[in-house]
Amino acid sequence: MPLLYITRKEHFNAAHQLWNSNWTEEQNLAIFGKCANPHFHGHNFDLYVCVKGQPNPDTGCVMDLKKLKVIIREEVIDHLDHQNLNLDVPWLSGQMPSIENISVAVWHRIAAKLPVGVQLHKITLWETQNNFVEYLGE
Amino acid sequence: MPLLYITRKEHFNAAHQLWNSNWTEEQNLAIFGKCANPHFHGHNFDLYVCVKGQPNPDTGCVMDLKKLKVIIREEVIDHLDHQNLNLDVPWLSGQMPSIENISVAVWHRIAAKLPVGVQLHKITLWETQNNFVEYLGE
Amino acid sequence: MPLLYITRKEHFNAAHQLWNSNWTEEQNLAIFGKCANPHFHGHNFDLYVCVKGQPNPDTGCVMDLKKLKVIIREEVIDHLDHQNLNLDVPWLSGQMPSIENISVAVWHRIAAKLPVGVQLHKITLWETQNNFVEYLGE
Amino acid sequence: MPLLYITRKEHFNAAHQLWNSNWTEEQNLAIFGKCANPHFHGHNFDLYVCVKGQPNPDTGCVMDLKKLKVIIREEVIDHLDHQNLNLDVPWLSGQMPSIENISVAVWHRIAAKLPVGVQLHKITLWETQNNFVEYLGE
Amino acid sequence: MPLLYITRKEHFNAAHQLWNSNWTEEQNLAIFGKCANPHFHGHNFDLYVCVKGQPNPDTGCVMDLKKLKVIIREEVIDHLDHQNLNLDVPWLSGQMPSIENISVAVWHRIAAKLPVGVQLHKITLWETQNNFVEYLGE
Amino acid sequence: MPLLYITRKEHFNAAHQLWNSNWTEEQNLAIFGKCANPHFHGHNFDLYVCVKGQPNPDTGCVMDLKKLKVIIREEVIDHLDHQNLNLDVPWLSGQMPSIENISVAVWHRIAAKLPVGVQLHKITLWETQNNFVEYLGE
């Protein structure tokens, strides 16, 4: 049976700030530049969730993409869309809301909800049209 | 001589909030929904500036696009990128930072700096991949 | 008060066929080519609805985009998405489902539902990445 | 000698339907939802074919992309474009036209035609702007 | 009868240089900057041709898009694709190959070939992802 | 500690020609077709640089993307943008300026400048909207 990788894209709009509270304002500005603006800035984030598995012979599909969409929305988008990633998201609190850290947190939330026979393969998170991060669970 | 319309695209990332301080929190949430989040949310904004004029016979160009880029960056992008549109921008203070109001404010800043022989034609501002506003100065 | 043009994008996936029942199969194939396939073909359609008006001083917005989204979905997308445009849509029956005719029909459905103070300006319908139609109501 | 991966994108527009003839209509609608519309729906599909190999020292290229384009068109696009994937394609008949199954079938058709020294690496098939499948031949 | 605007997109890849032979090298570099590189530079150009007319009642279409595609390819793309716009194109010789001048020349070539009942409305030419020109024939 | 892959996109516009000086003009035209135009043609190239590493606990980031941007611009973009890839780039001279060869050369220039703890993972170079190459350093 062939192994297929299937990806669903969702998006959210959010504010964030890169700021290390153990550092002075001068250190934060020196390291994070404009990303340390104390009043926050924001982005339109594009999130791609890639799962892998073998197609079900009855449906021809690795999994029902409508179910994958519901998992992503309930576990991630409903928590992040139109929110402040530093202040409003319990499962991101206490860590820097970089796209690296967000991707790892998203990985664990999605992986816990996938049906039997389907494995999470990759989380891709675009922050702007010019940069994105990928996490494969390792 | 033919009349040509030439457009330059720039972008900025910013936080904002739709909130009317004459209203109660309930009214704001009822009207603006998630856009009224008191901790702000944000977007990657794409700004298109369209100018019109006749090509200079010596250059074949309506205007030097490098100069248009500098005008847009000095008058708009350097003020808005990685900023909070409610708190950080003097020329937006006192008004709702909707894409409608931002576009009108951007129009007046750009129009004042264009060289002789070139007229501003249209400001287009994309807030997400699904919505944008256009202003033609009238 | 400035006049602003604001656009919302939605999309739908549908099957259709270009076929004139007054013609023979040979005539249909000669005129419509592959678009006359009797088993239908299909597209991902992108629909842009542009309205114009003056921003409300209390909100800074021409109209609530969430309301525009609901109008487009209830009047158009819910009727066309995952449908056969020749067979499944009462308000398209009896006419060729070309993007020209669909756009005119969409115009009349949306225009009838807009709130006071907002006018429909343009319907844009993309059929593929290489062709689209615009209708301004005239 | 370095190993390079080179990708060519093509596209096709087609109708399809997800329907298991061993099931009742109720079962099909319960599992496939709108995708089970008996009158079909359709998409603009984007197909990416990725091959790998070492550049020829005389040309600097892994393979002539014009030849890869001809292979993809003759083996795949000419068979699928403006067709009904359930009814019109002999090499898809008898199986569900899901993007998973189409990708596997496309893999075998392309792999059989590549020149010596070039290996097929990945088939990627986009069905909408929000979902796609990848197959690596295993 | 409604008036519809229909657009077809094509593209070409070409080299060019902005250089005024009445000026010294210093003047050219001062005005055109990197665009004056004597060895040329190049772009992927996207060309949109928009025509207007009333749909034919028999076809539902303003014009056969396959015919519009053939006109654009025969009159423009076949002359410009993989060419040097300063050296290889008789109908551009003697003028600066700016996107302004190319658009006006393309307008006249396309307008002369359209069928009765269809009028050319707009030529749009993208030079990079950040700048484009529009010409409406006036 | 998780391993993250982070990608930065930059672009450049350049002219090039595929031509093997050991061959006759007939051979070059037979093999390279329009790409062998002796007056050159050109493209808008999109370059993606992907690096991998573990996020720094103090910043949440694999590396400072502003520094990655500076490395890419100083090592690659400033040398290639608005240049002729056959004539103007010392580190490409003596080899065919195919996207395969450019990618390998770019790999070595970027890899030599990355900070400790960050490894180059992949170079991706798009030549047109329909073809691109990937190199993983092996």
Short mmCIF file of C-alpha atoms in Angstrom, two decimals, chain C residues 35-127:
data_model
loop_
_atom_site.label_atom_id
_atom_site.label_comp_id
_atom_site.label_asym_id
_atom_site.label_seq_id
_atom_site.Cartn_x
_atom_site.Cartn_y
_atom_site.Cartn_z
CA CYS C 35 -15.40 23.00 -22.65
CA ALA C 36 -18.23 21.08 -24.33
CA ASN C 37 -17.25 17.72 -22.72
CA PRO C 38 -20.66 16.05 -22.13
CA HIS C 39 -19.39 14.61 -18.83
CA PHE C 40 -18.54 18.12 -17.56
CA HIS C 41 -15.27 19.59 -16.30
CA GLY C 42 -14.70 21.93 -13.35
CA HIS C 43 -12.84 24.76 -11.71
CA ASN C 44 -11.91 26.44 -8.44
CA PHE C 45 -13.67 29.79 -8.87
CA ASP C 46 -12.54 32.92 -6.98
CA LEU C 47 -15.27 35.54 -6.51
CA TYR C 48 -14.49 39.14 -5.54
CA VAL C 49 -17.38 41.41 -4.51
CA CYS C 50 -16.54 45.15 -4.46
CA VAL C 51 -18.90 47.64 -2.76
CA LYS C 52 -18.54 51.39 -2.39
CA GLY C 53 -19.64 53.93 0.18
CA GLN C 54 -18.52 56.43 2.77
CA PRO C 55 -17.04 55.17 6.04
CA ASN C 56 -19.34 55.34 9.05
CA PRO C 57 -17.76 57.88 11.44
CA ASP C 58 -18.42 55.59 14.42
CA THR C 59 -16.69 52.52 12.95
CA GLY C 60 -14.34 53.87 10.30
CA CYS C 61 -15.76 51.21 7.96
CA VAL C 62 -17.89 51.32 4.80
CA MET C 63 -19.76 48.26 5.99
CA ASP C 64 -19.23 45.36 8.36
CA LEU C 65 -17.20 42.86 6.31
CA LYS C 66 -18.59 39.98 8.38
CA LYS C 67 -22.07 40.96 7.12
CA LEU C 68 -20.81 41.18 3.53
CA LYS C 69 -19.30 37.72 3.93
CA VAL C 70 -22.62 36.32 5.17
CA ILE C 71 -24.51 37.90 2.24
CA ILE C 72 -22.07 36.43 -0.30
CA ARG C 73 -22.19 32.99 1.29
CA GLU C 74 -25.98 32.87 1.70
CA GLU C 75 -26.77 34.34 -1.72
CA VAL C 76 -24.03 32.74 -3.83
CA ILE C 77 -21.48 30.37 -2.32
CA ASP C 78 -23.95 28.05 -0.56
CA HIS C 79 -25.76 27.67 -3.92
CA LEU C 80 -22.69 27.09 -6.12
CA ASP C 81 -20.01 25.33 -4.06
CA HIS C 82 -19.53 21.67 -5.01
CA GLN C 83 -22.44 21.96 -7.45
CA ASN C 84 -22.96 21.42 -11.16
CA LEU C 85 -23.66 24.86 -12.61
CA ASN C 86 -25.69 23.41 -15.51
CA LEU C 87 -27.93 21.18 -13.41
CA ASP C 88 -28.05 22.18 -9.75
CA VAL C 89 -28.68 25.96 -9.57
CA PRO C 90 -32.25 27.20 -10.13
CA TRP C 91 -31.18 30.82 -10.66
CA LEU C 92 -28.74 29.81 -13.42
CA SER C 93 -31.05 27.39 -15.21
CA GLY C 94 -31.93 28.17 -18.81
CA GLN C 95 -28.74 30.06 -19.49
CA MET C 96 -25.18 29.19 -20.46
CA PRO C 97 -23.05 28.92 -17.26
CA SER C 98 -20.27 31.09 -18.69
CA ILE C 99 -18.42 33.32 -16.21
CA GLU C 100 -20.04 36.27 -17.99
CA ASN C 101 -23.56 35.05 -17.25
CA ILE C 102 -22.73 33.87 -13.73
CA SER C 103 -21.28 37.30 -12.89
CA VAL C 104 -24.42 39.11 -14.01
CA ALA C 105 -26.63 36.75 -12.01
CA VAL C 106 -24.41 37.15 -8.94
CA TRP C 107 -24.58 40.95 -9.28
CA HIS C 108 -28.37 40.96 -9.02
CA ARG C 109 -28.43 38.58 -6.04
CA ILE C 110 -25.87 40.59 -4.04
CA ALA C 111 -27.20 44.04 -4.98
CA ALA C 112 -30.62 43.17 -3.58
CA LYS C 113 -29.21 42.44 -0.12
CA LEU C 114 -26.80 45.30 0.57
CA PRO C 115 -27.61 47.69 3.44
CA VAL C 116 -28.63 51.31 2.87
CA GLY C 117 -25.69 53.59 2.07
CA VAL C 118 -23.61 50.90 0.36
CA GLN C 119 -23.67 50.31 -3.40
CA LEU C 120 -22.45 47.33 -5.34
CA HIS C 121 -19.55 48.42 -7.57
CA LYS C 122 -18.05 45.34 -9.26
CA ILE C 123 -18.23 41.56 -9.47
CA THR C 124 -14.98 39.83 -10.46
CA LEU C 125 -14.96 36.10 -11.16
CA TRP C 126 -11.77 34.11 -11.81
CA GLU C 127 -12.25 30.77 -13.55
#
